Amino acid sequence: MSEPSYRLPQQRRIVTALPGPVSLSLAGRRDAVVSAGVASSSPCYVVGADGGILVDADGNQLIDLGAGIAVTTVGASAPAVVAAVAQAAANFTHTCFMVSPYESYVRVCELLAAKTPGNFAKKSALFNS
């Protein structure tokens, strides 16, 4: 397996106080329209990411401490994932499987069943947030 290549250096780089002025402005806009029940652990607003590094609205490069939620194994904006998303989105961006089913949903469930340990029938339900 080859070493991944990244657009950004995989290191932290701080160029403003945290949060910076752009993130502070975004926080003010957020306070006006986003419910207080929606919490964020960081006050820095992300505009991009690569590998394990996030770039905030002020140009700071931060270590992605939330990557375990979705991208731990491949990093943010991994080329293979970006290509797969682009290919899927070229067909359609969303439809409700419970109304209009599609093959890729079934395929993902088949792959999960094949990868899950155990010698018994397995079924999955896929959700997002």
mmCIF file of N, CA and C in Angstrom:
data_model
loop_
_atom_site.group_PDB
_atom_site.id
_atom_site.type_symbol
_atom_site.label_atom_id
_atom_site.label_comp_id
_atom_site.label_asym_id
_atom_site.label_seq_id
_atom_site.Cartn_x
_atom_site.Cartn_y
_atom_site.Cartn_z
ATOM 1 N N MET A 1 0.835 -1.169 0.000
ATOM 2 C CA MET A 1 0.000 0.000 0.000
ATOM 3 C C MET A 1 0.887 1.241 0.000
ATOM 4 N N SER A 2 0.608 2.188 -0.879
ATOM 5 C CA SER A 2 1.439 3.384 -0.981
ATOM 6 C C SER A 2 1.050 4.412 0.085
ATOM 7 N N GLU A 3 2.013 5.269 0.388
ATOM 8 C CA GLU A 3 1.771 6.344 1.348
ATOM 9 C C GLU A 3 0.802 7.357 0.726
ATOM 10 N N PRO A 4 -0.159 7.844 1.500
ATOM 11 C CA PRO A 4 -1.078 8.847 0.949
ATOM 12 C C PRO A 4 -0.358 10.167 0.696
ATOM 13 N N SER A 5 -0.851 10.914 -0.271
ATOM 14 C CA SER A 5 -0.319 12.256 -0.503
ATOM 15 C C SER A 5 -1.393 13.257 -0.086
ATOM 16 N N TYR A 6 -0.966 14.390 0.429
ATOM 17 C CA TYR A 6 -1.890 15.380 0.955
ATOM 18 C C TYR A 6 -1.654 16.732 0.304
ATOM 19 N N ARG A 7 -2.719 17.518 0.173
ATOM 20 C CA ARG A 7 -2.609 18.896 -0.322
ATOM 21 C C ARG A 7 -1.993 19.802 0.732
ATOM 22 N N LEU A 8 -2.311 19.525 2.000
ATOM 23 C CA LEU A 8 -1.835 20.356 3.115
ATOM 24 C C LEU A 8 -0.763 19.626 3.904
ATOM 25 N N PRO A 9 0.220 20.358 4.439
ATOM 26 C CA PRO A 9 1.155 19.723 5.374
ATOM 27 C C PRO A 9 0.360 19.188 6.567
ATOM 28 N N GLN A 10 0.686 18.008 7.006
ATOM 29 C CA GLN A 10 -0.047 17.384 8.103
ATOM 30 C C GLN A 10 0.527 17.840 9.439
ATOM 31 N N GLN A 11 0.361 19.132 9.701
ATOM 32 C CA GLN A 11 0.844 19.711 10.951
ATOM 33 C C GLN A 11 -0.024 20.910 11.321
ATOM 34 N N ARG A 12 -0.076 21.188 12.603
ATOM 35 C CA ARG A 12 -0.833 22.320 13.116
ATOM 36 C C ARG A 12 -0.097 23.611 12.762
ATOM 37 N N ARG A 13 -0.868 24.635 12.378
ATOM 38 C CA ARG A 13 -0.287 25.945 12.051
ATOM 39 C C ARG A 13 -1.276 27.012 12.509
ATOM 40 N N ILE A 14 -0.901 27.791 13.491
ATOM 41 C CA ILE A 14 -1.780 28.810 14.061
ATOM 42 C C ILE A 14 -1.321 30.185 13.578
ATOM 43 N N VAL A 15 -2.226 30.935 12.918
ATOM 44 C CA VAL A 15 -1.867 32.249 12.385
ATOM 45 C C VAL A 15 -2.659 33.389 13.029
ATOM 46 N N THR A 16 -3.682 33.080 13.811
ATOM 47 C CA THR A 16 -4.453 34.094 14.538
ATOM 48 C C THR A 16 -4.715 33.568 15.942
ATOM 49 N N ALA A 17 -5.255 34.425 16.787
ATOM 50 C CA ALA A 17 -5.774 33.949 18.067
ATOM 51 C C ALA A 17 -6.913 32.976 17.764
ATOM 52 N N LEU A 18 -7.186 32.072 18.677
ATOM 53 C CA LEU A 18 -8.288 31.121 18.496
ATOM 54 C C LEU A 18 -9.413 31.448 19.469
ATOM 55 N N PRO A 19 -10.615 31.643 19.009
ATOM 56 C CA PRO A 19 -11.001 31.741 17.605
ATOM 57 C C PRO A 19 -10.546 33.063 16.994
ATOM 58 N N GLY A 20 -10.365 33.040 15.676
ATOM 59 C CA GLY A 20 -9.952 34.238 14.956
ATOM 60 C C GLY A 20 -11.137 35.143 14.650
ATOM 61 N N PRO A 21 -10.885 36.282 14.041
ATOM 62 C CA PRO A 21 -11.953 37.253 13.794
ATOM 63 C C PRO A 21 -13.073 36.750 12.883
ATOM 64 N N VAL A 22 -12.753 35.977 11.877
ATOM 65 C CA VAL A 22 -13.803 35.467 10.990
ATOM 66 C C VAL A 22 -14.668 34.456 11.740
ATOM 67 N N SER A 23 -14.048 33.556 12.500
ATOM 68 C CA SER A 23 -14.817 32.595 13.293
ATOM 69 C C SER A 23 -15.680 33.308 14.329
ATOM 70 N N LEU A 24 -15.160 34.371 14.941
ATOM 71 C CA LEU A 24 -15.955 35.135 15.910
ATOM 72 C C LEU A 24 -17.174 35.766 15.241
ATOM 73 N N SER A 25 -16.997 36.270 14.028
ATOM 74 C CA SER A 25 -18.120 36.837 13.286
ATOM 75 C C SER A 25 -19.162 35.764 12.974
ATOM 76 N N LEU A 26 -18.698 34.598 12.550
ATOM 77 C CA LEU A 26 -19.617 33.488 12.277
ATOM 78 C C LEU A 26 -20.345 33.054 13.542
ATOM 79 N N ALA A 27 -19.659 33.074 14.678
ATOM 80 C CA ALA A 27 -20.293 32.705 15.947
ATOM 81 C C ALA A 27 -21.423 33.671 16.284
ATOM 82 N N GLY A 28 -21.230 34.950 15.996
ATOM 83 C CA GLY A 28 -22.295 35.924 16.216
ATOM 84 C C GLY A 28 -23.501 35.647 15.342
ATOM 85 N N ARG A 29 -23.263 35.323 14.077
ATOM 86 C CA ARG A 29 -24.364 34.963 13.176
ATOM 87 C C ARG A 29 -25.063 33.708 13.673
ATOM 88 N N ARG A 30 -24.283 32.734 14.123
ATOM 89 C CA ARG A 30 -24.837 31.481 14.638
ATOM 90 C C ARG A 30 -25.754 31.755 15.824
ATOM 91 N N ASP A 31 -25.285 32.567 16.772
ATOM 92 C CA ASP A 31 -26.066 32.850 17.975
ATOM 93 C C ASP A 31 -27.435 33.426 17.640
ATOM 94 N N ALA A 32 -27.520 34.134 16.523
ATOM 95 C CA ALA A 32 -28.780 34.760 16.132
ATOM 96 C C ALA A 32 -29.787 33.780 15.546
ATOM 97 N N VAL A 33 -29.318 32.661 14.978
ATOM 98 C CA VAL A 33 -30.250 31.810 14.227
ATOM 99 C C VAL A 33 -30.184 30.320 14.534
ATOM 100 N N VAL A 34 -29.163 29.842 15.246
ATOM 101 C CA VAL A 34 -29.022 28.409 15.528
ATOM 102 C C VAL A 34 -29.436 28.148 16.973
ATOM 103 N N SER A 35 -30.265 27.141 17.169
ATOM 104 C CA SER A 35 -30.735 26.783 18.504
ATOM 105 C C SER A 35 -29.568 26.497 19.437
ATOM 106 N N ALA A 36 -29.707 26.918 20.702
ATOM 107 C CA ALA A 36 -28.657 26.688 21.698
ATOM 108 C C ALA A 36 -28.436 25.202 21.958
ATOM 109 N N GLY A 37 -29.389 24.359 21.601
ATOM 110 C CA GLY A 37 -29.238 22.915 21.786
ATOM 111 C C GLY A 37 -28.237 22.276 20.841
ATOM 112 N N VAL A 38 -27.811 22.999 19.816
ATOM 113 C CA VAL A 38 -26.815 22.498 18.868
ATOM 114 C C VAL A 38 -25.458 23.024 19.323
ATOM 115 N N ALA A 39 -24.691 22.160 19.963
ATOM 116 C CA ALA A 39 -23.415 22.574 20.545
ATOM 117 C C ALA A 39 -22.246 22.160 19.662
ATOM 118 N N SER A 40 -21.166 22.909 19.731
ATOM 119 C CA SER A 40 -19.913 22.569 19.054
ATOM 120 C C SER A 40 -18.796 22.607 20.082
ATOM 121 N N SER A 41 -17.863 21.691 19.963
ATOM 122 C CA SER A 41 -16.763 21.652 20.932
ATOM 123 C C SER A 41 -15.653 22.643 20.597
ATOM 124 N N SER A 42 -15.646 23.158 19.380
ATOM 125 C CA SER A 42 -14.615 24.114 18.969
ATOM 126 C C SER A 42 -15.274 25.403 18.497
ATOM 127 N N PRO A 43 -14.701 26.558 18.820
ATOM 128 C CA PRO A 43 -15.248 27.823 18.344
ATOM 129 C C PRO A 43 -14.728 28.218 16.961
ATOM 130 N N CYS A 44 -13.895 27.393 16.343
ATOM 131 C CA CYS A 44 -13.285 27.700 15.054
ATOM 132 C C CYS A 44 -14.128 27.097 13.934
ATOM 133 N N TYR A 45 -14.499 27.908 12.942
ATOM 134 C CA TYR A 45 -15.353 27.467 11.848
ATOM 135 C C TYR A 45 -14.505 26.922 10.700
ATOM 136 N N VAL A 46 -14.767 25.687 10.308
ATOM 137 C CA VAL A 46 -13.974 24.979 9.304
ATOM 138 C C VAL A 46 -14.425 25.357 7.896
ATOM 139 N N VAL A 47 -13.445 25.603 7.014
ATOM 140 C CA VAL A 47 -13.730 25.873 5.605
ATOM 141 C C VAL A 47 -13.119 24.824 4.680
ATOM 142 N N GLY A 48 -12.235 23.978 5.208
ATOM 143 C CA GLY A 48 -11.606 22.949 4.393
ATOM 144 C C GLY A 48 -10.894 21.940 5.270
ATOM 145 N N ALA A 49 -10.490 20.845 4.650
ATOM 146 C CA ALA A 49 -9.787 19.796 5.390
ATOM 147 C C ALA A 49 -9.011 18.929 4.421
ATOM 148 N N ASP A 50 -7.959 18.312 4.933
ATOM 149 C CA ASP A 50 -7.161 17.380 4.144
ATOM 150 C C ASP A 50 -6.446 16.453 5.107
ATOM 151 N N GLY A 51 -6.572 15.158 4.899
ATOM 152 C CA GLY A 51 -5.956 14.197 5.808
ATOM 153 C C GLY A 51 -6.483 14.387 7.208
ATOM 154 N N GLY A 52 -5.601 14.658 8.160
ATOM 155 C CA GLY A 52 -5.995 14.865 9.543
ATOM 156 C C GLY A 52 -5.962 16.324 9.961
ATOM 157 N N ILE A 53 -5.997 17.242 8.998
ATOM 158 C CA ILE A 53 -5.895 18.673 9.285
ATOM 159 C C ILE A 53 -7.154 19.400 8.811
ATOM 160 N N LEU A 54 -7.678 20.267 9.686
ATOM 161 C CA LEU A 54 -8.784 21.161 9.345
ATOM 162 C C LEU A 54 -8.225 22.563 9.140
ATOM 163 N N VAL A 55 -8.813 23.302 8.225
ATOM 164 C CA VAL A 55 -8.449 24.703 8.023
ATOM 165 C C VAL A 55 -9.659 25.533 8.423
ATOM 166 N N ASP A 56 -9.451 26.486 9.349
ATOM 167 C CA ASP A 56 -10.585 27.297 9.776
ATOM 168 C C ASP A 56 -10.716 28.548 8.907
ATOM 169 N N ALA A 57 -11.779 29.292 9.145
ATOM 170 C CA ALA A 57 -12.107 30.463 8.333
ATOM 171 C C ALA A 57 -11.048 31.554 8.412
ATOM 172 N N ASP A 58 -10.171 31.474 9.392
ATOM 173 C CA ASP A 58 -9.101 32.457 9.561
ATOM 174 C C ASP A 58 -7.755 31.972 9.036
ATOM 175 N N GLY A 59 -7.707 30.774 8.451
ATOM 176 C CA GLY A 59 -6.464 30.249 7.899
ATOM 177 C C GLY A 59 -5.628 29.423 8.855
ATOM 178 N N ASN A 60 -6.128 29.180 10.059
ATOM 179 C CA ASN A 60 -5.421 28.302 10.998
ATOM 180 C C ASN A 60 -5.573 26.855 10.557
ATOM 181 N N GLN A 61 -4.533 26.063 10.714
ATOM 182 C CA GLN A 61 -4.581 24.626 10.440
ATOM 183 C C GLN A 61 -4.577 23.901 11.777
ATOM 184 N N LEU A 62 -5.630 23.132 12.012
ATOM 185 C CA LEU A 62 -5.852 22.482 13.297
ATOM 186 C C LEU A 62 -5.902 20.973 13.123
ATOM 187 N N ILE A 63 -5.487 20.234 14.126
ATOM 188 C CA ILE A 63 -5.591 18.776 14.097
ATOM 189 C C ILE A 63 -7.060 18.400 14.229
ATOM 190 N N ASP A 64 -7.533 17.513 13.378
ATOM 191 C CA ASP A 64 -8.938 17.097 13.369
ATOM 192 C C ASP A 64 -9.187 16.093 14.485
ATOM 193 N N LEU A 65 -9.626 16.581 15.629
ATOM 194 C CA LEU A 65 -9.873 15.702 16.770
ATOM 195 C C LEU A 65 -11.237 15.023 16.704
ATOM 196 N N GLY A 66 -12.070 15.378 15.748
ATOM 197 C CA GLY A 66 -13.368 14.737 15.583
ATOM 198 C C GLY A 66 -13.400 13.756 14.435
ATOM 199 N N ALA A 67 -12.260 13.482 13.829
ATOM 200 C CA ALA A 67 -12.216 12.631 12.639
ATOM 201 C C ALA A 67 -12.739 11.231 12.897
ATOM 202 N N GLY A 68 -12.667 10.751 14.126
ATOM 203 C CA GLY A 68 -13.136 9.403 14.426
ATOM 204 C C GLY A 68 -14.591 9.195 14.086
ATOM 205 N N ILE A 69 -15.338 10.291 14.012
ATOM 206 C CA ILE A 69 -16.754 10.197 13.713
ATOM 207 C C ILE A 69 -16.969 9.699 12.287
ATOM 208 N N ALA A 70 -16.104 10.082 11.357
ATOM 209 C CA ALA A 70 -16.378 9.720 9.976
ATOM 210 C C ALA A 70 -15.171 9.369 9.128
ATOM 211 N N VAL A 71 -14.006 9.945 9.380
ATOM 212 C CA VAL A 71 -12.932 9.819 8.400
ATOM 213 C C VAL A 71 -11.613 9.308 8.947
ATOM 214 N N THR A 72 -11.615 8.656 10.076
ATOM 215 C CA THR A 72 -10.364 8.235 10.695
ATOM 216 C C THR A 72 -9.499 7.395 9.762
ATOM 217 N N THR A 73 -10.076 6.473 9.042
ATOM 218 C CA THR A 73 -9.271 5.539 8.266
ATOM 219 C C THR A 73 -8.764 6.097 6.948
ATOM 220 N N VAL A 74 -9.396 7.142 6.408
ATOM 221 C CA VAL A 74 -8.979 7.658 5.106
ATOM 222 C C VAL A 74 -8.582 9.122 5.116
ATOM 223 N N GLY A 75 -8.907 9.876 6.155
ATOM 224 C CA GLY A 75 -8.613 11.302 6.195
ATOM 225 C C GLY A 75 -9.685 12.106 5.487
ATOM 226 N N ALA A 76 -9.683 13.391 5.741
ATOM 227 C CA ALA A 76 -10.661 14.282 5.122
ATOM 228 C C ALA A 76 -10.352 14.447 3.642
ATOM 229 N N SER A 77 -11.357 14.449 2.834
ATOM 230 C CA SER A 77 -11.281 14.657 1.382
ATOM 231 C C SER A 77 -10.295 13.722 0.681
ATOM 232 N N ALA A 78 -10.282 12.458 1.095
ATOM 233 C CA ALA A 78 -9.434 11.462 0.426
ATOM 234 C C ALA A 78 -9.850 11.350 -1.044
ATOM 235 N N PRO A 79 -8.900 11.360 -1.975
ATOM 236 C CA PRO A 79 -9.239 11.347 -3.399
ATOM 237 C C PRO A 79 -10.188 10.218 -3.812
ATOM 238 N N ALA A 80 -9.999 9.021 -3.293
ATOM 239 C CA ALA A 80 -10.884 7.912 -3.671
ATOM 240 C C ALA A 80 -12.309 8.157 -3.184
ATOM 241 N N VAL A 81 -12.445 8.730 -1.997
ATOM 242 C CA VAL A 81 -13.777 9.027 -1.459
ATOM 243 C C VAL A 81 -14.421 10.163 -2.248
ATOM 244 N N VAL A 82 -13.652 11.205 -2.554
ATOM 245 C CA VAL A 82 -14.169 12.325 -3.339
ATOM 246 C C VAL A 82 -14.655 11.824 -4.699
ATOM 247 N N ALA A 83 -13.888 10.960 -5.349
ATOM 248 C CA ALA A 83 -14.279 10.420 -6.656
ATOM 249 C C ALA A 83 -15.554 9.592 -6.547
ATOM 250 N N ALA A 84 -15.662 8.774 -5.501
ATOM 251 C CA ALA A 84 -16.861 7.950 -5.323
ATOM 252 C C ALA A 84 -18.089 8.819 -5.065
ATOM 253 N N VAL A 85 -17.931 9.862 -4.261
ATOM 254 C CA VAL A 85 -19.050 10.770 -3.988
ATOM 255 C C VAL A 85 -19.466 11.492 -5.265
ATOM 256 N N ALA A 86 -18.496 11.972 -6.034
ATOM 257 C CA ALA A 86 -18.808 12.667 -7.284
ATOM 258 C C ALA A 86 -19.555 11.746 -8.241
ATOM 259 N N GLN A 87 -19.116 10.504 -8.330
ATOM 260 C CA GLN A 87 -19.782 9.548 -9.214
ATOM 261 C C GLN A 87 -21.211 9.293 -8.749
ATOM 262 N N ALA A 88 -21.401 9.097 -7.451
ATOM 263 C CA ALA A 88 -22.739 8.855 -6.920
ATOM 264 C C ALA A 88 -23.629 10.084 -7.101
ATOM 265 N N ALA A 89 -23.093 11.274 -6.818
ATOM 266 C CA ALA A 89 -23.880 12.503 -6.923
ATOM 267 C C ALA A 89 -24.243 12.822 -8.370
ATOM 268 N N ALA A 90 -23.459 12.342 -9.323
ATOM 269 C CA ALA A 90 -23.790 12.554 -10.729
ATOM 270 C C ALA A 90 -25.079 11.824 -11.102
ATOM 271 N N ASN A 91 -25.387 10.741 -10.385
ATOM 272 C CA ASN A 91 -26.623 9.996 -10.634
ATOM 273 C C ASN A 91 -27.806 10.643 -9.921
ATOM 274 N N PHE A 92 -27.682 10.880 -8.626
ATOM 275 C CA PHE A 92 -28.653 11.622 -7.826
ATOM 276 C C PHE A 92 -28.044 11.862 -6.458
ATOM 277 N N THR A 93 -28.446 12.957 -5.822
ATOM 278 C CA THR A 93 -27.865 13.274 -4.521
ATOM 279 C C THR A 93 -28.614 12.624 -3.377
ATOM 280 N N HIS A 94 -29.904 12.423 -3.522
ATOM 281 C CA HIS A 94 -30.641 11.787 -2.436
ATOM 282 C C HIS A 94 -32.011 11.360 -2.914
ATOM 283 N N THR A 95 -32.449 10.248 -2.435
ATOM 284 C CA THR A 95 -33.842 9.853 -2.502
ATOM 285 C C THR A 95 -34.085 8.991 -1.276
ATOM 286 N N CYS A 96 -35.292 8.989 -0.800
ATOM 287 C CA CYS A 96 -35.617 8.213 0.398
ATOM 288 C C CYS A 96 -35.781 6.746 0.016
ATOM 289 N N PHE A 97 -34.918 5.893 0.539
ATOM 290 C CA PHE A 97 -34.955 4.468 0.214
ATOM 291 C C PHE A 97 -36.308 3.851 0.547
ATOM 292 N N MET A 98 -36.979 4.375 1.580
ATOM 293 C CA MET A 98 -38.271 3.816 1.989
ATOM 294 C C MET A 98 -39.383 4.177 1.010
ATOM 295 N N VAL A 99 -39.139 5.142 0.124
ATOM 296 C CA VAL A 99 -40.104 5.514 -0.904
ATOM 297 C C VAL A 99 -39.636 5.025 -2.269
ATOM 298 N N SER A 100 -38.380 5.307 -2.595
ATOM 299 C CA SER A 100 -37.811 4.937 -3.896
ATOM 300 C C SER A 100 -36.476 4.241 -3.671
ATOM 301 N N PRO A 101 -36.472 2.909 -3.535
ATOM 302 C CA PRO A 101 -35.235 2.197 -3.229
ATOM 303 C C PRO A 101 -34.233 2.265 -4.385
ATOM 304 N N TYR A 102 -32.954 2.057 -4.031
ATOM 305 C CA TYR A 102 -31.881 2.089 -5.024
ATOM 306 C C TYR A 102 -30.840 1.024 -4.689
ATOM 307 N N GLU A 103 -30.148 0.550 -5.723
ATOM 308 C CA GLU A 103 -29.247 -0.597 -5.625
ATOM 309 C C GLU A 103 -28.078 -0.373 -4.685
ATOM 310 N N SER A 104 -27.504 0.814 -4.657
ATOM 311 C CA SER A 104 -26.309 1.020 -3.835
ATOM 312 C C SER A 104 -26.605 0.854 -2.343
ATOM 313 N N TYR A 105 -27.816 1.140 -1.905
ATOM 314 C CA TYR A 105 -28.210 0.902 -0.511
ATOM 315 C C TYR A 105 -28.133 -0.597 -0.211
ATOM 316 N N VAL A 106 -28.693 -1.396 -1.118
ATOM 317 C CA VAL A 106 -28.659 -2.854 -0.954
ATOM 318 C C VAL A 106 -27.214 -3.346 -0.987
ATOM 319 N N ARG A 107 -26.400 -2.793 -1.886
ATOM 320 C CA ARG A 107 -25.002 -3.209 -2.006
ATOM 321 C C ARG A 107 -24.223 -2.933 -0.715
ATOM 322 N N VAL A 108 -24.423 -1.772 -0.109
ATOM 323 C CA VAL A 108 -23.737 -1.460 1.150
ATOM 324 C C VAL A 108 -24.163 -2.446 2.237
ATOM 325 N N CYS A 109 -25.447 -2.763 2.310
ATOM 326 C CA CYS A 109 -25.920 -3.741 3.301
ATOM 327 C C CYS A 109 -25.316 -5.122 3.045
ATOM 328 N N GLU A 110 -25.177 -5.494 1.782
ATOM 329 C CA GLU A 110 -24.528 -6.770 1.456
ATOM 330 C C GLU A 110 -23.072 -6.775 1.910
ATOM 331 N N LEU A 111 -22.364 -5.683 1.665
ATOM 332 C CA LEU A 111 -20.960 -5.588 2.090
ATOM 333 C C LEU A 111 -20.839 -5.645 3.609
ATOM 334 N N LEU A 112 -21.726 -4.962 4.322
ATOM 335 C CA LEU A 112 -21.710 -5.019 5.787
ATOM 336 C C LEU A 112 -21.964 -6.439 6.283
ATOM 337 N N ALA A 113 -22.918 -7.130 5.668
ATOM 338 C CA ALA A 113 -23.214 -8.508 6.068
ATOM 339 C C ALA A 113 -22.015 -9.415 5.823
ATOM 340 N N ALA A 114 -21.322 -9.203 4.715
ATOM 341 C CA ALA A 114 -20.157 -10.030 4.394
ATOM 342 C C ALA A 114 -18.996 -9.760 5.347
ATOM 343 N N LYS A 115 -18.845 -8.529 5.802
ATOM 344 C CA LYS A 115 -17.715 -8.154 6.662
ATOM 345 C C LYS A 115 -17.967 -8.401 8.147
ATOM 346 N N THR A 116 -19.225 -8.486 8.548
ATOM 347 C CA THR A 116 -19.550 -8.653 9.963
ATOM 348 C C THR A 116 -19.261 -10.084 10.398
ATOM 349 N N PRO A 117 -18.540 -10.265 11.513
ATOM 350 C CA PRO A 117 -18.225 -11.622 11.981
ATOM 351 C C PRO A 117 -19.488 -12.408 12.343
ATOM 352 N N GLY A 118 -19.390 -13.697 12.220
ATOM 353 C CA GLY A 118 -20.486 -14.580 12.630
ATOM 354 C C GLY A 118 -21.059 -15.348 11.466
ATOM 355 N N ASN A 119 -21.536 -16.531 11.765
ATOM 356 C CA ASN A 119 -22.093 -17.414 10.752
ATOM 357 C C ASN A 119 -23.610 -17.457 10.911
ATOM 358 N N PHE A 120 -24.260 -16.344 10.617
ATOM 359 C CA PHE A 120 -25.710 -16.236 10.722
ATOM 360 C C PHE A 120 -26.168 -15.125 9.781
ATOM 361 N N ALA A 121 -27.455 -15.110 9.482
ATOM 362 C CA ALA A 121 -27.996 -14.074 8.600
ATOM 363 C C ALA A 121 -27.885 -12.708 9.276
ATOM 364 N N LYS A 122 -27.482 -11.709 8.509
ATOM 365 C CA LYS A 122 -27.322 -10.356 9.047
ATOM 366 C C LYS A 122 -28.103 -9.377 8.187
ATOM 367 N N LYS A 123 -28.698 -8.386 8.832
ATOM 368 C CA LYS A 123 -29.421 -7.328 8.130
ATOM 369 C C LYS A 123 -28.977 -5.982 8.671
ATOM 370 N N SER A 124 -29.065 -4.953 7.834
ATOM 371 C CA SER A 124 -28.651 -3.609 8.232
ATOM 372 C C SER A 124 -29.725 -2.594 7.883
ATOM 373 N N ALA A 125 -29.690 -1.478 8.569
ATOM 374 C CA ALA A 125 -30.464 -0.288 8.224
ATOM 375 C C ALA A 125 -29.463 0.861 8.193
ATOM 376 N N LEU A 126 -29.519 1.685 7.163
ATOM 377 C CA LEU A 126 -28.562 2.777 7.000
ATOM 378 C C LEU A 126 -29.250 4.112 7.278
ATOM 379 N N PHE A 127 -28.599 4.940 8.084
ATOM 380 C CA PHE A 127 -29.141 6.249 8.448
ATOM 381 C C PHE A 127 -28.034 7.289 8.365
ATOM 382 N N ASN A 128 -28.418 8.541 8.298
ATOM 383 C CA ASN A 128 -27.444 9.628 8.390
ATOM 384 C C ASN A 128 -27.997 10.706 9.297
ATOM 385 N N SER A 129 -27.161 11.661 9.591
ATOM 386 C CA SER A 129 -27.611 12.753 10.458
ATOM 387 C C SER A 129 -27.264 14.086 9.837
#
